[in-house]
mmCIF file of the C-alpha atoms, coordinates in Angstrom:
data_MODEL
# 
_entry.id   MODEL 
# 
loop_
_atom_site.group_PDB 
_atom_site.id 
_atom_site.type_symbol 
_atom_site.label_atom_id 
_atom_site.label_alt_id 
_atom_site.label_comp_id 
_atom_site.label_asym_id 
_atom_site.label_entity_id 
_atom_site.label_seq_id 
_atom_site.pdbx_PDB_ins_code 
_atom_site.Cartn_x 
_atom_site.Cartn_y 
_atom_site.Cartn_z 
_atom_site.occupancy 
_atom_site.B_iso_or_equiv 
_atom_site.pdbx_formal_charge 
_atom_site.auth_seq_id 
_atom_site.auth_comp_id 
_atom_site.auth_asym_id 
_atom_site.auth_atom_id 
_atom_site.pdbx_PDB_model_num 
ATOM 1   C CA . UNK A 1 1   ? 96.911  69.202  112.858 1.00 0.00 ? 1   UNK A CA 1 
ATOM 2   C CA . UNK A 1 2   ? 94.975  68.482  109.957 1.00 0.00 ? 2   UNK A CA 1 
ATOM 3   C CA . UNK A 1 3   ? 97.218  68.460  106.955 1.00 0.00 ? 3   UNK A CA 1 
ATOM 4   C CA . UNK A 1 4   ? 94.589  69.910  104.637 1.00 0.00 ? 4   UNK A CA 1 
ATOM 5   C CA . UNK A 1 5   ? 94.055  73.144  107.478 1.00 0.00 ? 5   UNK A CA 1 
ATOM 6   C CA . UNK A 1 6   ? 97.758  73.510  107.183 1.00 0.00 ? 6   UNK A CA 1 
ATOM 7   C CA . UNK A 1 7   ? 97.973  73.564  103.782 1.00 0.00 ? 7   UNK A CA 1 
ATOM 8   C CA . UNK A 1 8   ? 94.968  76.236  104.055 1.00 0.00 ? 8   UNK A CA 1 
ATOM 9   C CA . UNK A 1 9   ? 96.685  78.010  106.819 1.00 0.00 ? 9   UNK A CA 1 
ATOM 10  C CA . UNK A 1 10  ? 99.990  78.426  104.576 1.00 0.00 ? 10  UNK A CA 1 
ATOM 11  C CA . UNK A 1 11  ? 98.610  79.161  101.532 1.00 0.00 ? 11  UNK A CA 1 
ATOM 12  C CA . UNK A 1 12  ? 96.642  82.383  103.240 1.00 0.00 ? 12  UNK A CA 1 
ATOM 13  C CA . UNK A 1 13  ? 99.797  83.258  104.555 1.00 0.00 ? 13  UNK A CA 1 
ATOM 14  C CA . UNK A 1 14  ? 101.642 83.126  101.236 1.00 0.00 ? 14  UNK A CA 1 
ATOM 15  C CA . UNK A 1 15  ? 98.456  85.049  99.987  1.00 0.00 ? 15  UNK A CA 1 
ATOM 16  C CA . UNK A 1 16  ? 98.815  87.511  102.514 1.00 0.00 ? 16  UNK A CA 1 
ATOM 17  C CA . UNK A 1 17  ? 102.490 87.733  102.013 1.00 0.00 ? 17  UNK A CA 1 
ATOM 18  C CA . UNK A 1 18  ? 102.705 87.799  98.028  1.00 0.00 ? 18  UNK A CA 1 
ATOM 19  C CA . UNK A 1 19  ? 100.782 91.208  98.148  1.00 0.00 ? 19  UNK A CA 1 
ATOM 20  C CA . UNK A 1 20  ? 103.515 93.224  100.385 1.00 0.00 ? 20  UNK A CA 1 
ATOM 21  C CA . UNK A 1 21  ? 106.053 93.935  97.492  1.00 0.00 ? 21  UNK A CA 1 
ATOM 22  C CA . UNK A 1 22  ? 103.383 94.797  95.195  1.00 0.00 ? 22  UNK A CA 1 
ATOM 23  C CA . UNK A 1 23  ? 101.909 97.431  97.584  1.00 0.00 ? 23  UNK A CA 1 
ATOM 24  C CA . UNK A 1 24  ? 105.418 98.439  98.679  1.00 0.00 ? 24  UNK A CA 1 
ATOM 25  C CA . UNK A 1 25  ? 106.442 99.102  95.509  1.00 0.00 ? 25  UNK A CA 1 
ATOM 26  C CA . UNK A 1 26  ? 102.705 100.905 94.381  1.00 0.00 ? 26  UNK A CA 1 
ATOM 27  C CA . UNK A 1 27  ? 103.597 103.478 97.287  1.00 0.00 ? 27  UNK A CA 1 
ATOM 28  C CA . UNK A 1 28  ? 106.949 103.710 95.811  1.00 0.00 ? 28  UNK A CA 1 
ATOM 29  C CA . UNK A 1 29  ? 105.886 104.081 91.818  1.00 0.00 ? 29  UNK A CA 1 
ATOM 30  C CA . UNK A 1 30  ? 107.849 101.261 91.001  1.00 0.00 ? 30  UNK A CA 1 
ATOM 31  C CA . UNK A 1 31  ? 104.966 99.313  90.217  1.00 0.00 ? 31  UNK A CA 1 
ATOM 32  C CA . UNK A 1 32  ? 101.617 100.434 88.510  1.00 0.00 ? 32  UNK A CA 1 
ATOM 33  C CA . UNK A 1 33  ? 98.684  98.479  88.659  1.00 0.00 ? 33  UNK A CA 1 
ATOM 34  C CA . UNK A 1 34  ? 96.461  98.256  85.505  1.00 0.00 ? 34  UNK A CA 1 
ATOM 35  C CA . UNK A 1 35  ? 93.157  99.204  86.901  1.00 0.00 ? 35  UNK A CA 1 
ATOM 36  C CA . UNK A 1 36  ? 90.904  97.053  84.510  1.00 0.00 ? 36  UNK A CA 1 
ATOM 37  C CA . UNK A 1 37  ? 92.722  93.718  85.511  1.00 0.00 ? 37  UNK A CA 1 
ATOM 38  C CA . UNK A 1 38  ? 92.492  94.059  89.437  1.00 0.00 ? 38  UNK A CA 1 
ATOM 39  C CA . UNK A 1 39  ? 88.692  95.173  88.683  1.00 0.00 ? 39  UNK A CA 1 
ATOM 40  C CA . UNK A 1 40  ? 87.925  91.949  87.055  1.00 0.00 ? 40  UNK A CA 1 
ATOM 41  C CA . UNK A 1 41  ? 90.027  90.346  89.530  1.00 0.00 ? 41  UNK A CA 1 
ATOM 42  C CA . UNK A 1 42  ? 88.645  91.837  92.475  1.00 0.00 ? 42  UNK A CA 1 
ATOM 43  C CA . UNK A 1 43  ? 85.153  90.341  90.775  1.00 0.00 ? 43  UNK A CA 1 
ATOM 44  C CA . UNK A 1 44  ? 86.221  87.177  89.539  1.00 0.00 ? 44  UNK A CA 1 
ATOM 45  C CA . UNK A 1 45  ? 87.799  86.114  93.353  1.00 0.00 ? 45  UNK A CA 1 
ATOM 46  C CA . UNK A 1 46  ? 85.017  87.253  94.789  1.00 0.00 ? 46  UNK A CA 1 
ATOM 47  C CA . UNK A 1 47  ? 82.613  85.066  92.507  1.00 0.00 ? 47  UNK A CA 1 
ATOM 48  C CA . UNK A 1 48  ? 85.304  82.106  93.017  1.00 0.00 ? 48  UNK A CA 1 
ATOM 49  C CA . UNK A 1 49  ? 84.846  81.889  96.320  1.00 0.00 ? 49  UNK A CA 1 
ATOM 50  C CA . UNK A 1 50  ? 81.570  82.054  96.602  1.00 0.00 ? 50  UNK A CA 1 
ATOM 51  C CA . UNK A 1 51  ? 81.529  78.695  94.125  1.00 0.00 ? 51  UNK A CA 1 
ATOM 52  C CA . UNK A 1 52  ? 84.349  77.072  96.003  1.00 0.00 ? 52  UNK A CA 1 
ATOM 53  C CA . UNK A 1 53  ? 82.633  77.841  99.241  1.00 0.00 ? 53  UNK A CA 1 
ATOM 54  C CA . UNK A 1 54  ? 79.461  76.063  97.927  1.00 0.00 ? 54  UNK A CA 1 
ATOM 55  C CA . UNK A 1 55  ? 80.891  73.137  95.893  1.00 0.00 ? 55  UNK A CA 1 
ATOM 56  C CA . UNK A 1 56  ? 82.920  72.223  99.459  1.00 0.00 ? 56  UNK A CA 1 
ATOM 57  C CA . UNK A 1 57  ? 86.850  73.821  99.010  1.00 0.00 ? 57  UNK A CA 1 
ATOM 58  C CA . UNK A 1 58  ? 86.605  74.393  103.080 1.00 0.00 ? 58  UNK A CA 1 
ATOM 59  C CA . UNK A 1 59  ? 90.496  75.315  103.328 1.00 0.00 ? 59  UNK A CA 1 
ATOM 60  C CA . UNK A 1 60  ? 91.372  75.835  100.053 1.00 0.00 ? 60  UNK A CA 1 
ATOM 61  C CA . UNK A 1 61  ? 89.280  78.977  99.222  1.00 0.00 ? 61  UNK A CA 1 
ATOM 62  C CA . UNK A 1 62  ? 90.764  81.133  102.045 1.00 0.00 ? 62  UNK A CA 1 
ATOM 63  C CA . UNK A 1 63  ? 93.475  82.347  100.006 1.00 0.00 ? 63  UNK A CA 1 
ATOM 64  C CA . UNK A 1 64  ? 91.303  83.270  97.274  1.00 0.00 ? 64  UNK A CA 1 
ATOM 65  C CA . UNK A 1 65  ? 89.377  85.021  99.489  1.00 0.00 ? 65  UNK A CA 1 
ATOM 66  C CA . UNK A 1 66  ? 92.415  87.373  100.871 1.00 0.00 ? 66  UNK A CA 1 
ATOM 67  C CA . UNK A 1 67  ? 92.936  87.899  97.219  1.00 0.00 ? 67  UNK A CA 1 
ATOM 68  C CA . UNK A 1 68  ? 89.410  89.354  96.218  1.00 0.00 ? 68  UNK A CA 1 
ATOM 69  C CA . UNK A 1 69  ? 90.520  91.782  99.494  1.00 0.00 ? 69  UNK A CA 1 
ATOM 70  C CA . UNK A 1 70  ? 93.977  92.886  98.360  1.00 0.00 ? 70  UNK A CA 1 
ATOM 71  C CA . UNK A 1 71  ? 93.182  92.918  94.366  1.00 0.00 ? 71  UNK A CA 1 
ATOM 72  C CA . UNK A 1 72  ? 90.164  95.307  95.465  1.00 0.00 ? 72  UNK A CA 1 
ATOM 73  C CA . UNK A 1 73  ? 92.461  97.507  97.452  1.00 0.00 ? 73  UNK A CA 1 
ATOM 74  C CA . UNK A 1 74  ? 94.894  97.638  94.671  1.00 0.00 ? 74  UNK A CA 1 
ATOM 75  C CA . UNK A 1 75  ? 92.030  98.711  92.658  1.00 0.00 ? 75  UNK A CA 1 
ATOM 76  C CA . UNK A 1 76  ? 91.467  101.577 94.285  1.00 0.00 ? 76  UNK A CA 1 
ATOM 77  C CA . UNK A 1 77  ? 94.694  102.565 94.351  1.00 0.00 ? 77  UNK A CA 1 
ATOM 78  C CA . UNK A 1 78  ? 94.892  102.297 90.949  1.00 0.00 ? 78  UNK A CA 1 
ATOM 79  C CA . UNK A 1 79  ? 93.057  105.015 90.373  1.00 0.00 ? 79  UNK A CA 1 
ATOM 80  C CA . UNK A 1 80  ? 96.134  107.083 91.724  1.00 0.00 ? 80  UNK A CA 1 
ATOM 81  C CA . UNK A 1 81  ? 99.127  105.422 91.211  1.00 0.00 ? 81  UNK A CA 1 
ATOM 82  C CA . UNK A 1 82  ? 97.760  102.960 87.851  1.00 0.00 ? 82  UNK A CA 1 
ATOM 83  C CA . UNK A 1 83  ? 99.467  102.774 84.377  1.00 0.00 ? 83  UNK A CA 1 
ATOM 84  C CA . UNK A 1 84  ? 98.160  105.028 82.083  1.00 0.00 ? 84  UNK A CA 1 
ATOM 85  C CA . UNK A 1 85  ? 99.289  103.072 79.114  1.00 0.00 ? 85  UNK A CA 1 
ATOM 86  C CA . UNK A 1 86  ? 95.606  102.466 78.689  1.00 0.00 ? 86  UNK A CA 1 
ATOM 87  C CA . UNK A 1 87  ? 94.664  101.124 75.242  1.00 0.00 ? 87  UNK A CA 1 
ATOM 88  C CA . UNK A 1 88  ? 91.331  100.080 72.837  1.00 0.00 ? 88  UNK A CA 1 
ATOM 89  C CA . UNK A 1 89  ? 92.284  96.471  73.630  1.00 0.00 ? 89  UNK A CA 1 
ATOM 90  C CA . UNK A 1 90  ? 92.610  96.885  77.315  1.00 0.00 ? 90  UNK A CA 1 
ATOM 91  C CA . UNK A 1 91  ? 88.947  98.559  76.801  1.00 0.00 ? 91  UNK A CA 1 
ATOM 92  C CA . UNK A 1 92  ? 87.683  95.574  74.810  1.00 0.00 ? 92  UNK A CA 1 
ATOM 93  C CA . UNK A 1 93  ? 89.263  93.005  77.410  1.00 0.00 ? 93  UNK A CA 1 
ATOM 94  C CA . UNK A 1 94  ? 87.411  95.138  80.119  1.00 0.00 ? 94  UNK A CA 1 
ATOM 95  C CA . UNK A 1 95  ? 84.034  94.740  78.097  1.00 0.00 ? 95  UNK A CA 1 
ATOM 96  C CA . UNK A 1 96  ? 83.978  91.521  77.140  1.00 0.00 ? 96  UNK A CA 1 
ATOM 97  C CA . UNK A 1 97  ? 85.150  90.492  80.907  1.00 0.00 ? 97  UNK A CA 1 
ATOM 98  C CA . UNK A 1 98  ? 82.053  92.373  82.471  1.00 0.00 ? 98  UNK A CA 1 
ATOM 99  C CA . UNK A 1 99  ? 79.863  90.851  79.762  1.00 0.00 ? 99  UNK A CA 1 
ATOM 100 C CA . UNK A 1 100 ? 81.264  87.049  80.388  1.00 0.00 ? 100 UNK A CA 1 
ATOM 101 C CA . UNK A 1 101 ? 80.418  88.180  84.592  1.00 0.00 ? 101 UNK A CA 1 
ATOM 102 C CA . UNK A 1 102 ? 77.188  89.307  83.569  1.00 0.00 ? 102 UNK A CA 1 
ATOM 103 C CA . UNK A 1 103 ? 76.427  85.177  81.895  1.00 0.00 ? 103 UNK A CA 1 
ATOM 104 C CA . UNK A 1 104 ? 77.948  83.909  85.055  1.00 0.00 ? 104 UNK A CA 1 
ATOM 105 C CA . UNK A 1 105 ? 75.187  85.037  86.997  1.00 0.00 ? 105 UNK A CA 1 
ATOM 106 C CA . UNK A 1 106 ? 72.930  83.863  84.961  1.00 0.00 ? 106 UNK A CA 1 
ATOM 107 C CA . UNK A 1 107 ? 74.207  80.243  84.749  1.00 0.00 ? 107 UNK A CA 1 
ATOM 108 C CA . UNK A 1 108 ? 72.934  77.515  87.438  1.00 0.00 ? 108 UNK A CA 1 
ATOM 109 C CA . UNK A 1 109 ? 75.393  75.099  86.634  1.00 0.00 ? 109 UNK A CA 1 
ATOM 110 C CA . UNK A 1 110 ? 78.515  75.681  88.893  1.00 0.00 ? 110 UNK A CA 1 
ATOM 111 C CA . UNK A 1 111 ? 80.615  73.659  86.716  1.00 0.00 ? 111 UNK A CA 1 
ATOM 112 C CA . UNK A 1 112 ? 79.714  75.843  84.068  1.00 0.00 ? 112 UNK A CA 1 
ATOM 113 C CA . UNK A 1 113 ? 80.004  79.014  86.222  1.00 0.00 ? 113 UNK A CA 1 
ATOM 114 C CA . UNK A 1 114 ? 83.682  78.512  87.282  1.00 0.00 ? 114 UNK A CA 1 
ATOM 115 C CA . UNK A 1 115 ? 84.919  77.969  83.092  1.00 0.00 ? 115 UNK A CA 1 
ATOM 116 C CA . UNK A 1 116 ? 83.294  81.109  82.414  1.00 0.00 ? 116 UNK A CA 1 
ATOM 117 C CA . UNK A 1 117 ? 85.180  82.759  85.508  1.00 0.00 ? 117 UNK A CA 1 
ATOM 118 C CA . UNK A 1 118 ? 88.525  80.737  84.251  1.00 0.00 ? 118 UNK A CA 1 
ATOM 119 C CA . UNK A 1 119 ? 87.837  82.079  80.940  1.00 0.00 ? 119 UNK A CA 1 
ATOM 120 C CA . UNK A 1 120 ? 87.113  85.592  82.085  1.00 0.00 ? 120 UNK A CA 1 
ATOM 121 C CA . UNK A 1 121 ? 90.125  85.779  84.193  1.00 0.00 ? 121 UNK A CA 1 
ATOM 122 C CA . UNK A 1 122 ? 92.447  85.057  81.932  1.00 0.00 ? 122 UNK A CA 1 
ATOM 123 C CA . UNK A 1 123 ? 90.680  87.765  79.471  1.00 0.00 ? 123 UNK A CA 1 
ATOM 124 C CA . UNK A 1 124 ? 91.144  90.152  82.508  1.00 0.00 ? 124 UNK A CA 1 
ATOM 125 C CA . UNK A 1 125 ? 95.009  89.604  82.567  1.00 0.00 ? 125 UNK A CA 1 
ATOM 126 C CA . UNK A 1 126 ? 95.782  90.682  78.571  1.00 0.00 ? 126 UNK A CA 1 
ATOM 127 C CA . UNK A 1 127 ? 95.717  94.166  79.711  1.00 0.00 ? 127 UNK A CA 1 
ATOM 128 C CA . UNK A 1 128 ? 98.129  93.879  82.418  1.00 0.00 ? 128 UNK A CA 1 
ATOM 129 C CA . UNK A 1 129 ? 99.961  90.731  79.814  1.00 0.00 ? 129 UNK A CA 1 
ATOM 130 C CA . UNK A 1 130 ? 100.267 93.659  77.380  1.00 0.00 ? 130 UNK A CA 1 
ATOM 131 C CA . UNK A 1 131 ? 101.339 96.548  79.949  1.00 0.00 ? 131 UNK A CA 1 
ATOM 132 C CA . UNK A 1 132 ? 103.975 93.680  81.424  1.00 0.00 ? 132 UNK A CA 1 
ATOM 133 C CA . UNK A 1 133 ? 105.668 92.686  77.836  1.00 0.00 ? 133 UNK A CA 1 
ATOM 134 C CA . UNK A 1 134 ? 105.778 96.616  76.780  1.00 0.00 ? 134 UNK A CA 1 
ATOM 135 C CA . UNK A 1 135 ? 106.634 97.996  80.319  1.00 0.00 ? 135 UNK A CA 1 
ATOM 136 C CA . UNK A 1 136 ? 108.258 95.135  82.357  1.00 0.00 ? 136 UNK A CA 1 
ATOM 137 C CA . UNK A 1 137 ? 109.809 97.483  85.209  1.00 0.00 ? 137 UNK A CA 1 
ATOM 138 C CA . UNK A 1 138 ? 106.523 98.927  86.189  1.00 0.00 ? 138 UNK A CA 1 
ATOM 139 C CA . UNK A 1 139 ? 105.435 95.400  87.325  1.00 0.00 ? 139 UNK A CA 1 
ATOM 140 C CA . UNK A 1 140 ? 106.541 93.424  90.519  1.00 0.00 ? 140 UNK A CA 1 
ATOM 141 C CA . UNK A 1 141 ? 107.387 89.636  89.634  1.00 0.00 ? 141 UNK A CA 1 
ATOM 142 C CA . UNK A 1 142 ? 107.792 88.690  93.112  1.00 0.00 ? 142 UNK A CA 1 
ATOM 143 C CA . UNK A 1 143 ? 104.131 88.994  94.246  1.00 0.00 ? 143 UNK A CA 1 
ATOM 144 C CA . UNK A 1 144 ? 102.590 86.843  91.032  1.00 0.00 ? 144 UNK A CA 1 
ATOM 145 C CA . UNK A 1 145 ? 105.154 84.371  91.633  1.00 0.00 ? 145 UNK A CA 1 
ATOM 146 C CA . UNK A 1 146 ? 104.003 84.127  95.753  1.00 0.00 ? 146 UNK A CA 1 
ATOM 147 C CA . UNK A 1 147 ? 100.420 84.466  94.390  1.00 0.00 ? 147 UNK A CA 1 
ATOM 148 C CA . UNK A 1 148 ? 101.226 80.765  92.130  1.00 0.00 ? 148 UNK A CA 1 
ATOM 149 C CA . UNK A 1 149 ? 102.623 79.422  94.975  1.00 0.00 ? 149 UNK A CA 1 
ATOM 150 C CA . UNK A 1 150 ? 99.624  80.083  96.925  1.00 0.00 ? 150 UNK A CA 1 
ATOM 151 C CA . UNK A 1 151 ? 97.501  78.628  94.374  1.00 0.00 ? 151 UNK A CA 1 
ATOM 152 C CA . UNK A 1 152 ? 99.567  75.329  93.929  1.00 0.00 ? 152 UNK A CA 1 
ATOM 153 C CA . UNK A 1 153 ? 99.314  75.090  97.880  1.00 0.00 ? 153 UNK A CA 1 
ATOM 154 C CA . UNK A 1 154 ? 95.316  76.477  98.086  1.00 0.00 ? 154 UNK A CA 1 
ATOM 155 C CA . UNK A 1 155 ? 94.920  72.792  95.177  1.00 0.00 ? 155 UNK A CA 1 
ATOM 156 C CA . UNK A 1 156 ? 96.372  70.923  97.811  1.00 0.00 ? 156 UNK A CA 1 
ATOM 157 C CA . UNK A 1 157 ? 94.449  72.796  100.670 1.00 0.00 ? 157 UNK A CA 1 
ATOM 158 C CA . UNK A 1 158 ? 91.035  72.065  98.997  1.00 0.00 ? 158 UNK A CA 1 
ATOM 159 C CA . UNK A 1 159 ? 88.783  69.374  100.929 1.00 0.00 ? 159 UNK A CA 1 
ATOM 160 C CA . UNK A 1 160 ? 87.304  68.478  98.332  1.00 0.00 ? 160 UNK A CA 1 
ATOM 161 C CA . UNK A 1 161 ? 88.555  67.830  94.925  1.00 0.00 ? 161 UNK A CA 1 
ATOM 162 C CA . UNK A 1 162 ? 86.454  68.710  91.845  1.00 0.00 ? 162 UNK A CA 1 
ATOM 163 C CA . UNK A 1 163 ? 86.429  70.237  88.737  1.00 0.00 ? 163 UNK A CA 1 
ATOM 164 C CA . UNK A 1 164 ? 84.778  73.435  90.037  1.00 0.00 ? 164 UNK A CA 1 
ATOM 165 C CA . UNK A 1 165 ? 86.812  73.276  92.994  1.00 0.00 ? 165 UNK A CA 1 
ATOM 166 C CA . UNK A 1 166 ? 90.105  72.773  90.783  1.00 0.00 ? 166 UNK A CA 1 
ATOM 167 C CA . UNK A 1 167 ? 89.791  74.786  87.695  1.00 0.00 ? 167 UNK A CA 1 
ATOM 168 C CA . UNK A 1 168 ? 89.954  78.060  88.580  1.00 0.00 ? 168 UNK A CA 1 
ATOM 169 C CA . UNK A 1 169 ? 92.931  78.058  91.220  1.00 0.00 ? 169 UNK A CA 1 
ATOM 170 C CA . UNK A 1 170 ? 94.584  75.962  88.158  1.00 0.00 ? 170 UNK A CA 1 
ATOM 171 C CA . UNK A 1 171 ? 93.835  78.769  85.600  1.00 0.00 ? 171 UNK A CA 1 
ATOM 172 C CA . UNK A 1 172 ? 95.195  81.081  87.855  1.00 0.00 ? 172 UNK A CA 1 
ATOM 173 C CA . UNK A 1 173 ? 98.746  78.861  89.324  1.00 0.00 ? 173 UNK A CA 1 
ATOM 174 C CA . UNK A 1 174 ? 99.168  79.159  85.672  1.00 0.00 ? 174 UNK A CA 1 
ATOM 175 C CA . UNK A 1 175 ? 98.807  82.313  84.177  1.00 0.00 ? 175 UNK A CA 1 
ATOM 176 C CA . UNK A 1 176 ? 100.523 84.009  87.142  1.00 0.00 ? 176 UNK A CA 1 
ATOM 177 C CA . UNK A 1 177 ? 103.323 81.776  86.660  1.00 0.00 ? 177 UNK A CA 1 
ATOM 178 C CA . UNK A 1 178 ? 103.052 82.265  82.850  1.00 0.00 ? 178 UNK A CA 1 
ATOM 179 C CA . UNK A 1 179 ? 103.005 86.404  83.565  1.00 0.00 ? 179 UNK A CA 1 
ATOM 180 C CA . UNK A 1 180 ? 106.284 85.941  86.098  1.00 0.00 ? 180 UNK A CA 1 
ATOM 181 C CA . UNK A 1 181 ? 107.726 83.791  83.093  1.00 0.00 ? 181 UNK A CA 1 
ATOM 182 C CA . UNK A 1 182 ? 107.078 86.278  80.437  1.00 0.00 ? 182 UNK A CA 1 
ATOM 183 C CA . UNK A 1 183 ? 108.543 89.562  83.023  1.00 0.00 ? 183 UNK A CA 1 
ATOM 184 C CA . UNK A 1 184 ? 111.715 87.761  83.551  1.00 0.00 ? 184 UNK A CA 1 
ATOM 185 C CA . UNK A 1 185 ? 111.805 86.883  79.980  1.00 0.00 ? 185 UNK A CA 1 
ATOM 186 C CA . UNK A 1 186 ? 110.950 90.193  78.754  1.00 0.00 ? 186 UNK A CA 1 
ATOM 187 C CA . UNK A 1 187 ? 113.274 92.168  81.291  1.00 0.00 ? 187 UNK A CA 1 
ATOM 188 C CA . UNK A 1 188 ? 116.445 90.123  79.887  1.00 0.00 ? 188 UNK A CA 1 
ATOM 189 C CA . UNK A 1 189 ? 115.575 90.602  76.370  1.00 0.00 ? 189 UNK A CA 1 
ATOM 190 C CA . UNK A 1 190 ? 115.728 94.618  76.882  1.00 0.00 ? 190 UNK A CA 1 
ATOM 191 C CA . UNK A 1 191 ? 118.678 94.355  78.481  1.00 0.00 ? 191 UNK A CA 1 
ATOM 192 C CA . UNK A 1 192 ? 120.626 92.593  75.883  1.00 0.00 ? 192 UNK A CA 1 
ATOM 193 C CA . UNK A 1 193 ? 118.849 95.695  73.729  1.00 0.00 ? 193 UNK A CA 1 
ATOM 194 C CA . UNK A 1 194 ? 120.374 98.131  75.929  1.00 0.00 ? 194 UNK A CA 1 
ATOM 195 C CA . UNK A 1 195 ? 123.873 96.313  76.026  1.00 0.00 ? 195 UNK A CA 1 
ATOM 196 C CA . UNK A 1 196 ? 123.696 96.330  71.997  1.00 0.00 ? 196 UNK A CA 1 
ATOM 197 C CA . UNK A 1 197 ? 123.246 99.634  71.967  1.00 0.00 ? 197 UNK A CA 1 
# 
């Protein structure tokens, strides 16, 4: 077999995979999703791999794709079981990511395209950055550590290597390691708070 298809192969599996605890614990109101990030998420990965597609990925844009799926289903059920620790800067993140989408179509450069969608996606994480460092518990570590995983291993799926092909399954191996960082970070600092008190 192909190593690049198996590469593919596993990181859609990991993709698949990283998704189950998250929706597990949704169903179980451990976990709740901010609804503006998996919005922007949903359109960003959707956008992605419609560039990666076209600039060549093959393999390495199927995980991407299963993500625009799942973040759009836990989109929706954001609506029921999302945070509502909502704030003005969540609303201004939301804005400015829909504006930045908005350029994105307008732009004919893909290279150009894809920093605007790294850009944008990042911007679409600060609300759920800013949920995650107030309200650590109400997030599931487990699935954006899988979901970095399946980025490292979608960058070695890819079958061709490029900038556009590369930079936005970078920007995203490292702000969902960065958010699993700051969780596990965050969740230890409370509870030396707790055991102080």
């Amino acid at each position: 077999m192909e190593i690049k298809l198996l590469f593919g192969i596993i990181s859609s599996i990991v993709a698949i995979v990283c998704f189950v605890p998250y929706l597990r614990d949704i169903f179980k109101k451990q976990t709740q999703p901010h609804a503006y990030s998996w919005l922007v998420w949903t359109i960003l990965q959707t956008v992605g791999v419609a560039a990666q597609l076209k600039d060549g990925a093959g393999y390495g844009a199927w995980a991407l794709a299963i993500g625009a799926v799942f973040c759009f289903t836990i989109f929706v059920l954001s609506f029921k079981y999302g945070t509502r620790n909502i704030t003005k800067f969540d609303g201004i993140c939301l804005f400015a990511s829909l504006i930045a989408i908005a350029i994105y179509f307008t732009l004919e450069n893909p290279l150009w395209a894809i920093i605007v969608v790294a850009i944008v996606d990042f911007v679409g994480f600060l609300p759920t950055f800013r949920k995650g460092w107030e309200e650590p518990t109400t997030e599931t570590p487990s699935t954006f550590a899988l979901s970095a995983l399946a980025n490292f291993l979608s960058l070695l799926a890819l079958q061709n290597y490029s900038t556009t092909t590369v930079l936005y399954i970078a920007s995203l191996f490292i702000t969902n390691s960065s958010f699993v960082s700051m969780i596990i970070i965050r969740k230890k600092m409370l509870l030396k708070k707790d055991h102080v008190i």
